[in-house]
Structure formats: structure tokens, C-alpha cells
CSV table of C-alpha atoms in Angstrom, one decimal:
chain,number,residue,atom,x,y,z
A,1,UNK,CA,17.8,-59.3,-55.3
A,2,UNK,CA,20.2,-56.8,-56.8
A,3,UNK,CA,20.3,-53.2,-54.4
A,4,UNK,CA,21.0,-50.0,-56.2
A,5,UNK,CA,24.5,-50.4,-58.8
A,6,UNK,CA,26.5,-47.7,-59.2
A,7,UNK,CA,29.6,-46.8,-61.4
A,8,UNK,CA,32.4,-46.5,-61.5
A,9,UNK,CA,33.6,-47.0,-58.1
A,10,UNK,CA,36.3,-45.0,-57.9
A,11,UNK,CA,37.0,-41.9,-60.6
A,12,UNK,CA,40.0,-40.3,-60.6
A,13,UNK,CA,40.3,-37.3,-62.9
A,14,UNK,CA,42.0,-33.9,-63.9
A,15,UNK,CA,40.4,-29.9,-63.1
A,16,UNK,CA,38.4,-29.3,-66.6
A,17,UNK,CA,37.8,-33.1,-67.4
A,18,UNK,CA,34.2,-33.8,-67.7
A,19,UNK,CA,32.6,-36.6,-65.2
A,20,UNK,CA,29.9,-38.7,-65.4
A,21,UNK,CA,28.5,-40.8,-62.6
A,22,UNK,CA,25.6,-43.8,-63.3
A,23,UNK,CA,23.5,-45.3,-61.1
A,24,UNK,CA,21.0,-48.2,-61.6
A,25,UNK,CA,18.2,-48.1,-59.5
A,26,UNK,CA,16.2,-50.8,-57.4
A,27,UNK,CA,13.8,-52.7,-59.9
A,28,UNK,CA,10.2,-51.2,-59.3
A,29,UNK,CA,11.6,-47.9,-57.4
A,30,UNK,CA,9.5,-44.6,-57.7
A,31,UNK,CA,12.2,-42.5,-56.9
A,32,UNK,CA,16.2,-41.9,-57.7
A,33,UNK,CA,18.5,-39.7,-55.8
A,34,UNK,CA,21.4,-38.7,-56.0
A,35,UNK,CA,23.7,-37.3,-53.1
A,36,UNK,CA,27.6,-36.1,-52.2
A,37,UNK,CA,29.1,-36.7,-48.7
A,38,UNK,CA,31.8,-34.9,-47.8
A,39,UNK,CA,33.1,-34.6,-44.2
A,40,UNK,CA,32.8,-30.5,-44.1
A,41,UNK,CA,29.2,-30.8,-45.4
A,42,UNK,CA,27.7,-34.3,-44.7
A,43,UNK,CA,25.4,-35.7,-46.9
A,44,UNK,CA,23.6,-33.0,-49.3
A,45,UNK,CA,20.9,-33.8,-51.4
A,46,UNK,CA,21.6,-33.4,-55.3
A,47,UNK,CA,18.7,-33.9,-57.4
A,48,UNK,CA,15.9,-36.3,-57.3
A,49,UNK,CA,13.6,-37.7,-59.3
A,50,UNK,CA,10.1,-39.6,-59.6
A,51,UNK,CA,9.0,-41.4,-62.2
A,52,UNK,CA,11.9,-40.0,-64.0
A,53,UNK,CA,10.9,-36.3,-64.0
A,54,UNK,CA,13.4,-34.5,-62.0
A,55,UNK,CA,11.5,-32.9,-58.8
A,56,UNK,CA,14.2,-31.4,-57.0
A,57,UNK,CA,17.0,-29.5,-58.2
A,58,UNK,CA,18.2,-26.9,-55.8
A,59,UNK,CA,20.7,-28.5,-54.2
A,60,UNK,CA,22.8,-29.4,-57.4
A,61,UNK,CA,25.4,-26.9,-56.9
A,62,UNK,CA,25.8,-24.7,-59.9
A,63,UNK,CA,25.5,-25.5,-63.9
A,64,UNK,CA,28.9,-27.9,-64.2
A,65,UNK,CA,26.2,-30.3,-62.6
A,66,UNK,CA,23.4,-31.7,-65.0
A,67,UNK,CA,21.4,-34.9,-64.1
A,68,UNK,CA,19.3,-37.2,-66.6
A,69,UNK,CA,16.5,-40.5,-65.8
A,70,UNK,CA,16.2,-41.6,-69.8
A,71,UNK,CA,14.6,-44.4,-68.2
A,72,UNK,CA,13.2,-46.3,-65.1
A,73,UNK,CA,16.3,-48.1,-64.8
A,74,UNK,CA,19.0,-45.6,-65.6
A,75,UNK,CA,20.5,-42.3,-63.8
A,76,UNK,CA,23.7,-40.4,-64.8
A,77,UNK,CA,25.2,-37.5,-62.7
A,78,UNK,CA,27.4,-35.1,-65.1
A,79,UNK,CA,30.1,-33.2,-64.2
A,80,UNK,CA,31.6,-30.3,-66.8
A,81,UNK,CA,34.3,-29.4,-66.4
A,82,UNK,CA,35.2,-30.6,-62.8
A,83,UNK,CA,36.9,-29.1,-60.3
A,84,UNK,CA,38.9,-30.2,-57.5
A,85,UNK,CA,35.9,-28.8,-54.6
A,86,UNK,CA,34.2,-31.4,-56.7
A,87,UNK,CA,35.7,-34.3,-54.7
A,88,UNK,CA,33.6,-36.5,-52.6
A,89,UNK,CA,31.8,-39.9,-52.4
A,90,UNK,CA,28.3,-39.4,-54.7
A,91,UNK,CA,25.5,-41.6,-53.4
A,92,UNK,CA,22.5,-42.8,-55.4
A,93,UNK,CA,19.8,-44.0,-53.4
A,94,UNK,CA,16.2,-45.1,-54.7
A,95,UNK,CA,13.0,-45.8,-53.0
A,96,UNK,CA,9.5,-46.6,-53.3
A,97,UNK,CA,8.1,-43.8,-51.8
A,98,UNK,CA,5.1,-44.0,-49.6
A,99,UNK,CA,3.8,-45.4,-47.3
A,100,UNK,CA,7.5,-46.1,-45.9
A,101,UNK,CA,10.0,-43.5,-47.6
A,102,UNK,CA,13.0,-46.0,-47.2
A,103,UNK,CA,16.0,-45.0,-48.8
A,104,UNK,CA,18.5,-47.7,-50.1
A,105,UNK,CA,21.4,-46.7,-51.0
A,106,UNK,CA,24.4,-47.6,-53.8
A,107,UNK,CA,28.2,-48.4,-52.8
A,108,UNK,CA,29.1,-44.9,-53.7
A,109,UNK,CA,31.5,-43.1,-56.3
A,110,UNK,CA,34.3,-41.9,-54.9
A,111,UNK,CA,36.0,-39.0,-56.9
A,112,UNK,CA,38.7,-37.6,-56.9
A,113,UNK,CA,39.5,-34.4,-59.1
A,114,UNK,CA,43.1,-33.5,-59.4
B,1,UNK,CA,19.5,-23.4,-37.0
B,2,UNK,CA,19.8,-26.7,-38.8
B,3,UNK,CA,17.2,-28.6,-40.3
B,4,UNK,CA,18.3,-31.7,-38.4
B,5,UNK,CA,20.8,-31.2,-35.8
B,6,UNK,CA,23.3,-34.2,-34.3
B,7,UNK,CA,26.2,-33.7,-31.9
B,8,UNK,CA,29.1,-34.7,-34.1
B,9,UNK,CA,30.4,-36.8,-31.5
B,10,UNK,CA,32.7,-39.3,-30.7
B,11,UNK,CA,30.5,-40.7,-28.5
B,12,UNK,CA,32.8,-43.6,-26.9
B,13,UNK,CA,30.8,-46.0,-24.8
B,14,UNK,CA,32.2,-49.4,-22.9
B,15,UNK,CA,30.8,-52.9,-24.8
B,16,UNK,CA,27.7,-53.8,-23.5
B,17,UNK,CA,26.6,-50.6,-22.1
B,18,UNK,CA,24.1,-48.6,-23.5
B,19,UNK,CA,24.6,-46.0,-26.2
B,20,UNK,CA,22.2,-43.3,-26.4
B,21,UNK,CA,21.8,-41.3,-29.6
B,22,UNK,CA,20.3,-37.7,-30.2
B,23,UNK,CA,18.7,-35.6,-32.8
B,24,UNK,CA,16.4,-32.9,-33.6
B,25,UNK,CA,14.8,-31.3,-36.7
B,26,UNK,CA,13.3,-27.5,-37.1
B,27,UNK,CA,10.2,-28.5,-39.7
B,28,UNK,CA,6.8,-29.6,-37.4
B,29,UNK,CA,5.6,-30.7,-40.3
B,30,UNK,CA,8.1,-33.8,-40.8
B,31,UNK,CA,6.1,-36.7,-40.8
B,32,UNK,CA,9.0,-39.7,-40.7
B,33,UNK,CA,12.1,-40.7,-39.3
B,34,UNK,CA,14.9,-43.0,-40.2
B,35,UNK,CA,18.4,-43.7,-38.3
B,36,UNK,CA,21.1,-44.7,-40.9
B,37,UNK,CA,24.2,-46.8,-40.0
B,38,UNK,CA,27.3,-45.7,-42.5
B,39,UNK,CA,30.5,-47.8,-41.4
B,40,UNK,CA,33.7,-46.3,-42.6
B,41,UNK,CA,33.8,-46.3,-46.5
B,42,UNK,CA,30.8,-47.9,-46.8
B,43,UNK,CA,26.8,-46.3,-47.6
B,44,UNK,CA,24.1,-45.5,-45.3
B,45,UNK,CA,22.1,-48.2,-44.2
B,46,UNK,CA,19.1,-48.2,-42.8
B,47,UNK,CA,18.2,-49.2,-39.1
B,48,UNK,CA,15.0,-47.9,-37.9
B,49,UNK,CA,12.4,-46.0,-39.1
B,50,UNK,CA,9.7,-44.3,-37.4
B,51,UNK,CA,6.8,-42.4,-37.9
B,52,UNK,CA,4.4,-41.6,-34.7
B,53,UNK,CA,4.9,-40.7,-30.9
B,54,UNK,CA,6.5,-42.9,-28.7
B,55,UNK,CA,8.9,-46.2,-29.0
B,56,UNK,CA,9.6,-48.5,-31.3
B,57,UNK,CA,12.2,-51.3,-30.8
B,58,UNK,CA,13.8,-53.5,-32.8
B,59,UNK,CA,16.4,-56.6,-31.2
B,60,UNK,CA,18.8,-54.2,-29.6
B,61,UNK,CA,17.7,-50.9,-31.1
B,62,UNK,CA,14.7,-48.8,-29.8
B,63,UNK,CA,13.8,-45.1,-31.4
B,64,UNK,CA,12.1,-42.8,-29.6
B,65,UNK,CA,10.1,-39.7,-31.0
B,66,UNK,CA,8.9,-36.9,-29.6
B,67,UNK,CA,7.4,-34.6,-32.2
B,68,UNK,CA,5.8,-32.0,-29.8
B,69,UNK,CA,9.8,-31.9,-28.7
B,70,UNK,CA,10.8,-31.9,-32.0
B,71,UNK,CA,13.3,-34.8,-31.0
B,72,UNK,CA,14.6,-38.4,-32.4
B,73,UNK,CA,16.0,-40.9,-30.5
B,74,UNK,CA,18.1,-44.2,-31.1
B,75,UNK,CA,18.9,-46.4,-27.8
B,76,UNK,CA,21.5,-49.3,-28.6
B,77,UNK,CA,21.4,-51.9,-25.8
B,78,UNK,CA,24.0,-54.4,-25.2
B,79,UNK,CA,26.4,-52.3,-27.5
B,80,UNK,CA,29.3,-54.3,-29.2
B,81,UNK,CA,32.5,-53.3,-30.7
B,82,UNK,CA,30.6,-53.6,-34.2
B,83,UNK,CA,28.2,-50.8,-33.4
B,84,UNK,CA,31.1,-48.7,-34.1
B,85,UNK,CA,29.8,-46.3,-36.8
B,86,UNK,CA,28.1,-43.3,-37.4
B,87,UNK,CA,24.7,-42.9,-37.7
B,88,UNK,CA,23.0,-40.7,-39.5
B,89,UNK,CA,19.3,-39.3,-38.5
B,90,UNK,CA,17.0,-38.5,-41.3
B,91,UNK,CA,13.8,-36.3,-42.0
B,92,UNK,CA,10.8,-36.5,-44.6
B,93,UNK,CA,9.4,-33.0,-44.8
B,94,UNK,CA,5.7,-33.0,-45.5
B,95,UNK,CA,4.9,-34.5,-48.6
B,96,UNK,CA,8.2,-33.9,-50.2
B,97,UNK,CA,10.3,-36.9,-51.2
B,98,UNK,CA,13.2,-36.4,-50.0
B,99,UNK,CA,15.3,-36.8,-47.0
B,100,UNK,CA,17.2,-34.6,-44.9
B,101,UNK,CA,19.8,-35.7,-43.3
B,102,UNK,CA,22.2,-35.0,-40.1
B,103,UNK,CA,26.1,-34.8,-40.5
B,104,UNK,CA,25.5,-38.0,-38.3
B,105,UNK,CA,27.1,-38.9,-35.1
B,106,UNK,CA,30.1,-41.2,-34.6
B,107,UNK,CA,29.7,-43.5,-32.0
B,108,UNK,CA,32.9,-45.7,-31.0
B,109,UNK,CA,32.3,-48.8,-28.7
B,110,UNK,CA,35.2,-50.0,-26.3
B,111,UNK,CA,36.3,-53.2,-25.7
């Protein structure tokens, strides 16, 4: 059974380039999320979504970010223009929700802005 | 203060010994808990989970709660040098969907 996909692995790009992340959820997952890890902040949650609709916002950190679920099986994570603070491994994770609130996680994106 | 608080660690402990794993969170009304594994490079995985007072073990993992303590435990018995990670505590506020996570702990397990 196929976990959570997520691509491209590794992104190397230039300051003002724009960036876009997608992730590919769990078959039959409620709920998306998307996260950065870096090692000053950790793991910050992004954005998530249920059933597509965008919940939870505050954590994307200003308007270069924007995040879209067209579809059960689709996420992308936009970045416009990028900066080089922008750098860090992105995480999408998806879950089923209750009763158990597991999270699974994706390999990761690792950018790197120039 | 921190929504969930771990000490950044290392935390170096000799194989086979027992590691012992601490977190705590500032929201009583957090309802579950999850201990995440994340080997260098790689993504969280999870470990444990836990949701009421008390222990819950699992092989060589046991997690401990405490809510009136406001306190999360992980115990790794019989640690080996493959335990070497960092583990990440997380916390379900509420009915909220999300997590929120520690800056994890990095435990390192001697040979």
C-alpha cells in the first residue's frame, strides 16, 4: 500500500523563482498537511486541510506561501517568489482523523533557495 | 512557555540500557499523544500513541502519561545502536486536527 508521495525530492532554486511543492495523499485520508522542519524552528505546521477545505492557515508564513487540495488525492505547496529563509525539508503528512489522529508522513522536499 | 516542551538533548545512553524520554505540553485540554521516530534525513515515524492515564507498552517501548502533570513519557528498554534518532513528541489540542509538535530530542546509543 502506497504511503503519502511527495515531489520533487530535492528542489534547488534561485531568490525570486517561484516553487511548487506536491504531495499525494494516503488513499481514503480525511486530512492533508503540510509542514517545514528546520533545525532553528523544528517542525511548524503550514496549512491543513479536511476534506479538501483548508482549516488551518496561520502558520503559513506570509503571502509568497499559497496552498491548494483540487482534489482528494492532490496537494501543492506554492512558493512566490522564494527566498533563501525559505530553505528547509517540507513534509506532507495525511491522516484519517478520529478516533486515532495518526499522522503518516511523505519522504520530504528538501529545498534549497540560492 | 512552549506548547510542547523537550530537552534538545543528546541524550547518549550505553546499548542495552534504558533510555528514558521526556516531554510536556501547556494545553489541559490535549486529548492524545504520539512519539515520532525521525532518523537523520528521513520523516517522522510514528512509534506510540497514547491517549489516557497511565502505561502503554509496546515490545521495547512503553509511554507513560500523566495528564494531571501535564507530562509524556517514552521508556526504550534494551536500547540498541539503531535507536539512534530523535524523537519527536506530539499533541492533539481539543478537537482541532492538528498536531503540535516538540523540536524533538536526539537520543544517541553507544556501543
Amino acid at each position: 500500500d502506497a504511503g503519502v508521495i511527495q515531489s520533487p525530492r530535492h528542489e534547488v532554486t534561485e531568490m525570486g523563482q517561484e516553487v511548487t511543492l506536491r504531495c499525494k495523499p494516503i488513499s481514503g485520508h480525511d486530512y492533508l498537511f503540510w509542514y517545514r522542519q528546520t533545525m532553528m524552528r523544528g517542525l511548524e505546521l503550514l496549512i491543513y486541510f479536511n476534506n479538501n477545505v483548508p482549516i488551518d492557515d496561520s502558520g503559513m508564513p506570509e503571502d509568497r506561501f499559497s496552498a491548494k487540495m483540487p482534489n482528494a488525492s492532490f496537494s501543492t505547496l506554492k512558493i512566490q517568489p522564494s527566498e533563501p529563509r525559505d530553505s528547509a525539508v517540507y513534509f506532507c503528512a495525511s491522516s484519517l482523523g478520529l478516533p486515532t489522529d495518526t499522522q503518516y508522513f511523505g519522504p520530504g522536499t528538501r529545498l534549497t533557495v540560492l | 512557555q512552549k506548547e510542547v516542551e523537550q530537552n534538545s538533548g543528546p541524550l547518549s545512553v550505553p546499548e542495552g540500557a534504558i533510555a528514558s524520554l521526556n516531554c510536556t505540553y501547556s494545553d489541559r485540554g490535549s486529548q492524545s499523544f504520539f512519539w515520532y521516530r525521525q532518523y537523520s534525513g528521513k520523516s517522522p515515524e510514528l512509534i506510540m500513541s497514547i491517549y489516557s492515564n497511565g502505561d502503554k507498552e509496546d515490545g521495547r517501548f512503553t509511554a507513560q502519561l500523566n495528564k494531571a502533570s501535564q507530562y509524556v513519557s517514552l521508556l526504550i528498554r534494551d536500547s540498541q545502536p539503531s535507536d539512534s534518532a530523535t524523537y519527536l513528541c506530539a499533541v492533539k489540542r481539543g478537537s482541532q486536527g492538528n498536531l503540535i509538535f516538540g523540536k524533538g530530542t536526539k537520543l544517541s546509543v553507544k556501543p
